[in-house]
Coordinates of C-alpha atoms in Angstrom, one line a residue:
Chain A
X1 CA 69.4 107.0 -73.9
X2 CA 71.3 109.4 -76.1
X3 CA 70.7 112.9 -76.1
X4 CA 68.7 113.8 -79.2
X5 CA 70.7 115.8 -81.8
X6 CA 67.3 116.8 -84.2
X7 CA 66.2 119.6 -81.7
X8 CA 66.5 121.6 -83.9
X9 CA 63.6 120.1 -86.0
X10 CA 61.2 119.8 -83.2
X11 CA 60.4 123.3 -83.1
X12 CA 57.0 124.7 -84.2
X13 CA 55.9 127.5 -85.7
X14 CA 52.2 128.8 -87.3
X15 CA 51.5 129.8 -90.9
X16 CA 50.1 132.8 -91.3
X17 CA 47.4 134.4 -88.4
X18 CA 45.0 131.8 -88.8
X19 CA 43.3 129.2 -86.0
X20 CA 44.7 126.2 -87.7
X21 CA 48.6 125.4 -86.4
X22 CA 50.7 124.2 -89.0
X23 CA 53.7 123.0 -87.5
X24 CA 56.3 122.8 -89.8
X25 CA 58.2 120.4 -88.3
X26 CA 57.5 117.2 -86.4
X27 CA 58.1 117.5 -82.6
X28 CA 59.2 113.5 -81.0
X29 CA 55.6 113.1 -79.6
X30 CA 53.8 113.6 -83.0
X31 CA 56.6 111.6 -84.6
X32 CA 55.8 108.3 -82.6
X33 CA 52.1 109.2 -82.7
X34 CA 51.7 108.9 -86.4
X35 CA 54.6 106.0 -86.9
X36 CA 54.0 103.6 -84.0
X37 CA 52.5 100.7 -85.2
X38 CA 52.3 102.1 -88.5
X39 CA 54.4 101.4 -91.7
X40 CA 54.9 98.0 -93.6
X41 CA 54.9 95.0 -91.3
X42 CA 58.3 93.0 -92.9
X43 CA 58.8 91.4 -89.5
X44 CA 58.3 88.2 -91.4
X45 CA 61.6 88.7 -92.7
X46 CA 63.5 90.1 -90.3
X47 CA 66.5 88.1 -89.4
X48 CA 68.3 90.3 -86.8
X49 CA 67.1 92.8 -84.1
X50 CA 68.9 95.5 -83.2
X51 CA 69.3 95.8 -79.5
X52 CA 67.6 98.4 -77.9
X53 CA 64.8 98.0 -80.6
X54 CA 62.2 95.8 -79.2
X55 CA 60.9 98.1 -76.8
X56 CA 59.8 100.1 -79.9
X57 CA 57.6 97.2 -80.9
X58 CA 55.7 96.5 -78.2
X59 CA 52.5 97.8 -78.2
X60 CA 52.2 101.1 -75.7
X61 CA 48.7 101.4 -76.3
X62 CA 46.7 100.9 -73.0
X63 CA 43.5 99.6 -72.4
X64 CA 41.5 102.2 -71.6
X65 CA 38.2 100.7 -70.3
X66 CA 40.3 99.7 -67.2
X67 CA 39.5 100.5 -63.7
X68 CA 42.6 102.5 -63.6
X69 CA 41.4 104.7 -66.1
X70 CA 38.3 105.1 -64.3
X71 CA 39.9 106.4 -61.5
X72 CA 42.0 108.5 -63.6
X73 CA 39.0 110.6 -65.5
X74 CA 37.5 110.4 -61.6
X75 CA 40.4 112.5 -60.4
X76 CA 40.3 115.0 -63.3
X77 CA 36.8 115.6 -62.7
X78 CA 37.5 116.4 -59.1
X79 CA 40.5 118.3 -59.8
X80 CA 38.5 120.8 -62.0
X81 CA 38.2 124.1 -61.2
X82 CA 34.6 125.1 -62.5
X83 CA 35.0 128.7 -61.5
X84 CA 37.8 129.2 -63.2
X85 CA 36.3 127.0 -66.6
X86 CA 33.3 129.6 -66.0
X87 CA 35.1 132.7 -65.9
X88 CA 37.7 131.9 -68.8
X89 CA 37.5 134.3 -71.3
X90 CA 38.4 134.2 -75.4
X91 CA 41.5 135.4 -74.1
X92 CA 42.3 133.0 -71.5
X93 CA 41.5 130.2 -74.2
X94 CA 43.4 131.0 -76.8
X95 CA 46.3 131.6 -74.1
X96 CA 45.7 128.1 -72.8
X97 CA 46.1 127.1 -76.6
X98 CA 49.4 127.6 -76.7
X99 CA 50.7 126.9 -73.5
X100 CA 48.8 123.7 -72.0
X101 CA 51.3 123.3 -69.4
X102 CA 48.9 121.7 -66.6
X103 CA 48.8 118.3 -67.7
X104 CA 46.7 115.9 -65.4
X105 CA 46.8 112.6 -64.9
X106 CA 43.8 111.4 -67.5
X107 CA 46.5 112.8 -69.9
X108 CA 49.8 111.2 -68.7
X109 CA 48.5 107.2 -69.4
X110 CA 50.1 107.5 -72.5
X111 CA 52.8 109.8 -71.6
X112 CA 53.8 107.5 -69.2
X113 CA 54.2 104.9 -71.8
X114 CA 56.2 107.1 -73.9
X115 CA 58.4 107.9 -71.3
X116 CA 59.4 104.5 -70.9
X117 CA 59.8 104.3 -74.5
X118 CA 62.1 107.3 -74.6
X119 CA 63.2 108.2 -71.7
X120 CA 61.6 111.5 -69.8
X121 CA 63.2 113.8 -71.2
X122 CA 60.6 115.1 -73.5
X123 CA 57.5 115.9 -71.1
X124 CA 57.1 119.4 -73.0
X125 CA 57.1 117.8 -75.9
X126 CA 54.9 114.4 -75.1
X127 CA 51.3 116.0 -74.8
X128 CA 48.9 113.0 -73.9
X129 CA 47.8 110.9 -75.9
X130 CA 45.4 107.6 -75.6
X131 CA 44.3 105.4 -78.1
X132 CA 42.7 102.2 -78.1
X133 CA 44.3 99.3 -79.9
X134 CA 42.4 98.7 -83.2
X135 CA 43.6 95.6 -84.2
X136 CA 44.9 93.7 -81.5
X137 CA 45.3 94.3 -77.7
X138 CA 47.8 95.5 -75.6
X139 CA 50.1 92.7 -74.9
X140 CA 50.6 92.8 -70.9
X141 CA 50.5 95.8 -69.3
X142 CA 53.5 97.1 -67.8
X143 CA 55.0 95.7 -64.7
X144 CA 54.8 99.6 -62.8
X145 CA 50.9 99.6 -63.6
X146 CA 50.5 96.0 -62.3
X147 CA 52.5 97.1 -59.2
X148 CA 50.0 99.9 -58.8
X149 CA 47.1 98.1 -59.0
X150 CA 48.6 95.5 -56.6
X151 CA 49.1 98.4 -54.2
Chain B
X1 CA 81.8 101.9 -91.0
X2 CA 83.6 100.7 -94.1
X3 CA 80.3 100.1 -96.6
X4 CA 81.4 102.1 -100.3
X5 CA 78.0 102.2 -101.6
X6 CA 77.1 104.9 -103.6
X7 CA 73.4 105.3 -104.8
X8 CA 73.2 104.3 -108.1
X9 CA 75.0 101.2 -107.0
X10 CA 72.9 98.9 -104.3
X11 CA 75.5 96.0 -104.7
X12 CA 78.4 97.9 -103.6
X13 CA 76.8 98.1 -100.0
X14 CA 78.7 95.8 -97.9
X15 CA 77.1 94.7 -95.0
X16 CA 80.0 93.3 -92.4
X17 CA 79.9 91.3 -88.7
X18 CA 77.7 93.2 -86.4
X19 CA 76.0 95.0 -89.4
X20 CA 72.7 94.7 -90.5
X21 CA 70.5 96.3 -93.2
X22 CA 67.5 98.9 -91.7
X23 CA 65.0 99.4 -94.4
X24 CA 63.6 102.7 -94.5
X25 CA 60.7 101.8 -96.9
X26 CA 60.1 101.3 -100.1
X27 CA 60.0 103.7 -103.0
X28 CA 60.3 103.5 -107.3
X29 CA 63.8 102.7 -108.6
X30 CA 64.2 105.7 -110.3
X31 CA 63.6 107.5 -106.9
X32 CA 65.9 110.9 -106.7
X33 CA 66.8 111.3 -102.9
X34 CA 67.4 114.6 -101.8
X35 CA 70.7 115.9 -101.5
X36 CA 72.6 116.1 -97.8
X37 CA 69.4 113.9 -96.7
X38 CA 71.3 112.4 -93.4
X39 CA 70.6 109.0 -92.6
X40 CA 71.0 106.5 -89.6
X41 CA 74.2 106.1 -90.6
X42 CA 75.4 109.2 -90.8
X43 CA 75.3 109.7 -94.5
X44 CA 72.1 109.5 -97.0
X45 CA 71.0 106.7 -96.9
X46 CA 71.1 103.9 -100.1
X47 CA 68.7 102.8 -102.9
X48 CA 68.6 99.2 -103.2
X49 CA 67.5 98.5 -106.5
X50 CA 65.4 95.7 -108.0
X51 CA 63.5 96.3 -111.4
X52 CA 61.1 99.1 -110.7
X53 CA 61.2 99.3 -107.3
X54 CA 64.1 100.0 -104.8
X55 CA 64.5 99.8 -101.1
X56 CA 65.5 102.1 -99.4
X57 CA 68.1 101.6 -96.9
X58 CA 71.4 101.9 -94.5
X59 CA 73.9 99.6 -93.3
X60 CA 74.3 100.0 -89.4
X61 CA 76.2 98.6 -86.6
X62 CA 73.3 96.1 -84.5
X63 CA 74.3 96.7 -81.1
X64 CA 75.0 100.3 -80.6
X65 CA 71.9 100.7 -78.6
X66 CA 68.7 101.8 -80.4
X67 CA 65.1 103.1 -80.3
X68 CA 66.6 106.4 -79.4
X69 CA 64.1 110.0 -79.9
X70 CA 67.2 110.9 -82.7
X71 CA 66.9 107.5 -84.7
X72 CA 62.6 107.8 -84.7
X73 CA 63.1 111.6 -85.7
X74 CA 65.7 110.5 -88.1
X75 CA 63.8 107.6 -89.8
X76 CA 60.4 109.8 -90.4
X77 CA 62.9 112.2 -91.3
X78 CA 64.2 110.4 -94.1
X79 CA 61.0 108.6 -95.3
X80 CA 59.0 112.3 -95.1
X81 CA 61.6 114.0 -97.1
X82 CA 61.5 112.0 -100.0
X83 CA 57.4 112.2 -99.7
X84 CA 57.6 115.9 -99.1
X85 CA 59.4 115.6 -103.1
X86 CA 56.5 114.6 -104.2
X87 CA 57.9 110.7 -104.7
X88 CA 55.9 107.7 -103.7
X89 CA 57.2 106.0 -100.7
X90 CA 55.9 103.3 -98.4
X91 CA 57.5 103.8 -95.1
X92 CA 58.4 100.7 -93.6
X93 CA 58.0 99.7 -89.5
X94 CA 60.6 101.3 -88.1
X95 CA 62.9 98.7 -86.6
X96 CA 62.7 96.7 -89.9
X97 CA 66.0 95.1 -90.4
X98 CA 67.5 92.4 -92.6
X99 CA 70.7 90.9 -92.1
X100 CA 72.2 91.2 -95.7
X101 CA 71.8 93.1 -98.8
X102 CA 71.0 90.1 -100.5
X103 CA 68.2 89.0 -98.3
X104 CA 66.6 93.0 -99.2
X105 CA 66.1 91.7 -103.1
X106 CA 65.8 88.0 -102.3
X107 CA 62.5 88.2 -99.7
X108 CA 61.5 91.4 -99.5
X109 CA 61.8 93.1 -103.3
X110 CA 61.5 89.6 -105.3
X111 CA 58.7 88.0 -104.2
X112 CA 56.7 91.9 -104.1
X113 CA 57.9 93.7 -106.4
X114 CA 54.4 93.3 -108.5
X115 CA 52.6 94.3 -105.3
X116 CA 55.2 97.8 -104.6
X117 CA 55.1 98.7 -107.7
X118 CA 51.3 98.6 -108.1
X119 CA 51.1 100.1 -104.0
X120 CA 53.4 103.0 -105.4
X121 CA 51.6 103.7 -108.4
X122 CA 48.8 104.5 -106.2
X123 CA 50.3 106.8 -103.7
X124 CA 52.3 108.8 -106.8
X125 CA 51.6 112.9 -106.1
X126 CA 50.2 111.8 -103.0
X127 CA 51.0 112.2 -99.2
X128 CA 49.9 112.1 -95.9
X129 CA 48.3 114.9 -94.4
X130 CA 47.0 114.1 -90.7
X131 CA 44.4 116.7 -88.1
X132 CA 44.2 116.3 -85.0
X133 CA 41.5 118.1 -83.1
X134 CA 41.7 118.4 -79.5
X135 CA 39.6 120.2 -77.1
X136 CA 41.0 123.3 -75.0
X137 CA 42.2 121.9 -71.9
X138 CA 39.4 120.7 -69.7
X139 CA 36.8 122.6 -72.2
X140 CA 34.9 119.1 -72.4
X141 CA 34.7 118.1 -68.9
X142 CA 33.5 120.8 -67.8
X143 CA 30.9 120.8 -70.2
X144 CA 30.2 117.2 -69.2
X145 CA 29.7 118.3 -65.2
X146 CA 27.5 121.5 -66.2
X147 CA 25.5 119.2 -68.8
X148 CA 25.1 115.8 -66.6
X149 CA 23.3 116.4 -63.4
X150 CA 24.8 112.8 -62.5
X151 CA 28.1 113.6 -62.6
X152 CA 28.0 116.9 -61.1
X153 CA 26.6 115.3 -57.9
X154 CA 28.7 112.4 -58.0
X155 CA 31.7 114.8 -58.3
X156 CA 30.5 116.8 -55.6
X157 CA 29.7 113.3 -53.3
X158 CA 33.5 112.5 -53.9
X159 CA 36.0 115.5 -54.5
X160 CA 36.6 115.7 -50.8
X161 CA 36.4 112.9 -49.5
X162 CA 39.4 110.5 -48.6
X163 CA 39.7 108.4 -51.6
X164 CA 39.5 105.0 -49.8
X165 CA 35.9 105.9 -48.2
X166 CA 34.6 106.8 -52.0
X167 CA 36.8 104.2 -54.0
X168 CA 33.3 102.9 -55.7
X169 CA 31.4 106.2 -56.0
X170 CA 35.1 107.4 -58.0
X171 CA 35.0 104.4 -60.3
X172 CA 31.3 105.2 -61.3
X173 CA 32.4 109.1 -61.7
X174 CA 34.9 108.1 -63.8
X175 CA 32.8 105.2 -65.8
X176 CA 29.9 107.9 -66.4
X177 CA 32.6 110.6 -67.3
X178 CA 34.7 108.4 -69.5
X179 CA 31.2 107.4 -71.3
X180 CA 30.1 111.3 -71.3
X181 CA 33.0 112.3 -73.2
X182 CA 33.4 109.3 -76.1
X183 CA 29.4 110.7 -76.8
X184 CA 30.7 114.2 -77.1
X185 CA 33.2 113.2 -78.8
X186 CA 31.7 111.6 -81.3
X187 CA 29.3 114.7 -81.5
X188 CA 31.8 117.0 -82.3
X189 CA 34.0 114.6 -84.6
X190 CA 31.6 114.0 -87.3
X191 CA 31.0 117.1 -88.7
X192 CA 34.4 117.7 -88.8
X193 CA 35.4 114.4 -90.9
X194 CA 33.0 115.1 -93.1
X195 CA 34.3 118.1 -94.2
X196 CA 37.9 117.5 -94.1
X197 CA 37.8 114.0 -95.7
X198 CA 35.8 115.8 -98.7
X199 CA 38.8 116.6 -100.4
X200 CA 40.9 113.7 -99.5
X201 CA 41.7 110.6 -101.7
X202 CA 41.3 108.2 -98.9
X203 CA 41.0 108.6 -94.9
X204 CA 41.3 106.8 -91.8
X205 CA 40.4 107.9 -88.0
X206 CA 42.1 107.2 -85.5
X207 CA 40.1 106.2 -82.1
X208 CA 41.5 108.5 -79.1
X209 CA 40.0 108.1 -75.4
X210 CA 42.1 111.1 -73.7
X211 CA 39.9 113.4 -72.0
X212 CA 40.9 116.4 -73.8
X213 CA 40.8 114.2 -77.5
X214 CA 38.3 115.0 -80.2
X215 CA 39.6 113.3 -83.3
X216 CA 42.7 112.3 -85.7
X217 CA 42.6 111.5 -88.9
X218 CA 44.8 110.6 -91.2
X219 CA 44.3 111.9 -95.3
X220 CA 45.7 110.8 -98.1
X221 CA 45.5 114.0 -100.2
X222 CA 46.6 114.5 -104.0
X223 CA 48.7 117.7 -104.3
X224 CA 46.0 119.5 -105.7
X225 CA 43.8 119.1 -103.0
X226 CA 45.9 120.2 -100.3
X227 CA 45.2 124.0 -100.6
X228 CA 41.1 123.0 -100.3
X229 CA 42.0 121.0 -97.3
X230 CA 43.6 124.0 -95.9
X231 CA 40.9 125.9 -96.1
X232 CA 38.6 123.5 -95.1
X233 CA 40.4 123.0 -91.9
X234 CA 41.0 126.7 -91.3
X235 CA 37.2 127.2 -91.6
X236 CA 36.5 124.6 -89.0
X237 CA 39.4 125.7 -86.6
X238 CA 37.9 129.4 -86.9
X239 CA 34.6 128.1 -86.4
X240 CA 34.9 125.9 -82.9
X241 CA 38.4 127.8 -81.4
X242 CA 36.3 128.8 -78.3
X243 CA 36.2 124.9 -77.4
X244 CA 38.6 123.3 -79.8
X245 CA 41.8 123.9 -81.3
X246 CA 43.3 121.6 -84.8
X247 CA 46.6 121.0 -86.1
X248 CA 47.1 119.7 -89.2
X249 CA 50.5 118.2 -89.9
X250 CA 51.8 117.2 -93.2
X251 CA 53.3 116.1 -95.9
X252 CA 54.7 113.1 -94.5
X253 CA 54.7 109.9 -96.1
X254 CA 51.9 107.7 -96.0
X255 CA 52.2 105.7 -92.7
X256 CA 48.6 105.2 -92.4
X257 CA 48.0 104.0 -96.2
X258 CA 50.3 101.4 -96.2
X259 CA 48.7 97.8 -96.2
X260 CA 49.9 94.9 -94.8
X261 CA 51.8 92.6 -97.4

């Protein structure tokens, strides 16, 4: 993995004083979000890989309805502080906006998958994110979650 | 790197040994790339021309190891810059790579040109605007444990307890709460696409299943529109901050608007 040079265009910043953000700039996380799997499919005429690429092809998205996942929402329920959900104020929330540092495991399915995309060098950037496959399924999950499962 | 292509030129690009051709997308002929627009190889990158339609593309070395965060920042780079000009452009897959110059007119251009060009006409002044909406951290399961009796005592049953004595009762929990949330979800989602999808050309959602998720869609918006989508989002944002907060990300070229050909 290289070290990215384009930091410099992963930075955000807000328009204005509004509620809406409007980053003006893409950070790596929503970049892969909106162009993985997307785009026009010419794979029919692809001739050459390049090396390194094919990890960007496989399909990261992860089955969600799993047992695993189960587990996963389980352990964020648990982990919930209700006392402190109870007492946050307007304040606290809009705080916990911006920052959203705590990041539990019900989020990191995805991250997890980016990681391995990208290397992990971008946890502050890779907020979680789970989708289900639309079109066709994951193609075999990953050999770490089938060694977890196995464990 | 020894390719002498210049941009009004596709035919000078050289493609050598170990070289390959990355298409970018595909955008009009008469496409004006902006200037110092730095590509995968270093230098903007080259319109490959073929009647009214050109691709877009660079020449670059195969094995230097690839998939890196700089080459997916640089690619939506590349393709959102010449969308953020207002031009049409239909992003390719990233990864998309052909092996000569020649094979870029001969299969890819040739046989669609008719399709591109009609595909482009369509997405002309247009661009990709896309809102996320998530919910503040934990806002919605808490909400799920103070609303669903169920939950709350199968939470309490199994938060501390070892995890192998209450594997099944923790499966349920999560089954119920994984449930819980996609209805709330959905709840919350709907009022929201309708209003932001009002002043949009075209629309698709995108399914999320995190636990703090509420919706993303993707909008195709005329120029025009955008400043009513702006305010449309900001109303909604204002309105459900307490639970939710949006982002709205854009122009970009039109990932999710591209069909397959």
């Amino acid at each position: 993995m290289t070290v990215d040079t384009s930091e410099s265009r992963s930075t955000t910043s807000r328009r204005g004083g509004g509620y809406l953000d409007r980053p003006s700039s893409s950070s790596l996380a929503d970049v892969v979000e909106l162009i993985l799997d997307k785009g026009l499919v010419i794979d029919a005429y692809v001739r050459v890989s390049l090396v390194g690429i094919e990890i960007l092809t496989i399909d990261a998205r992860i089955v969600i309805a799993s047992v695993d996942t189960y587990l996963r929402f389980a352990e964020a329920t648990n982990r919930l502080d209700l006392y402190k959900q109870g007492g946050k104020d307007l304040g606290d929330m809009m705080g916990s906006a911006t920052e959203s540092t705590a990041k539990g495991k019900t989020e990191g399915v995805l991250t997890g998958a980016k990681n391995a995309i990208m290397g992990s060098d971008d946890d502050d950037e890779a907020e979680g994110h789970e989708s289900r496959p639309q079109r066709r399924p994951a193609k075999k999950p990953t050999q770490r979650r089938k060694q977890q499962e196995d464990a | 790197m020894t390719d002498t292509a210049d941009a009004d030129s596709g035919s000078v690009l050289t493609v050598e040994a170990g070289q390959a051709c990355f298409v970018y997308g595909i955008v009009p002929a008469a496409t004006r790339l902006p200037e110092d627009l730095a590509g995968l190889a270093g230098h903007p990158p080259q319109l490959l021309r073929h009647g009214d339609v050109a691709a877009l593309v660079d020449v670059v070395d195969v094995d230097r190891g690839w998939g890196t965060r700089g080459d997916l920042l640089t690619y939506s780079h590349v393709v959102d810059a010449v969308a953020a000009g207002g031009q049409p452009v239909l992003p390719a897959r990233f990864g998309s790579v052909l092996a000569s110059t020649d094979e870029v007119t001969a299969e890819l251009l040739e046989p669609n040109h008719e399709e591109f060009t009609a595909l482009l006409d369509g997405l002309r002044g247009r661009s990709q605007y896309t809102l996320r909406v998530r919910y503040q951290p934990d806002v919605a399961l808490a909400e799920v444990v103070a609303e669903r009796a169920d939950i709350a005592a199968l939470r309490e049953e199994t938060r501390d307890q070892p995890e192998e004595v209450t594997y099944h009762a923790r499966i349920r929990l999560g089954e119920l709460v994984s449930d819980a949330l996609a209805q709330k979800r959905s709840r919350d989602a709907e009022p929201i696409i309708d209003v932001v999808t009002a002043p949009a050309v075209d629309f698709r959602v995108r399914e999320l299943a995190g636990k703090d998720d509420v919706v993303e869609v993707a909008l195709l918006m005329d120029q025009a529109a955008v400043p009513a989508l702006e305010k449309a989002a900001e109303a909604i944002a204002e309105q459900g901050h307490d639970r939710m907060r949006m982002q709205l990300r854009g122009p970009s070229a039109p990932y999710d608007f591209v069909p397959e050909v």
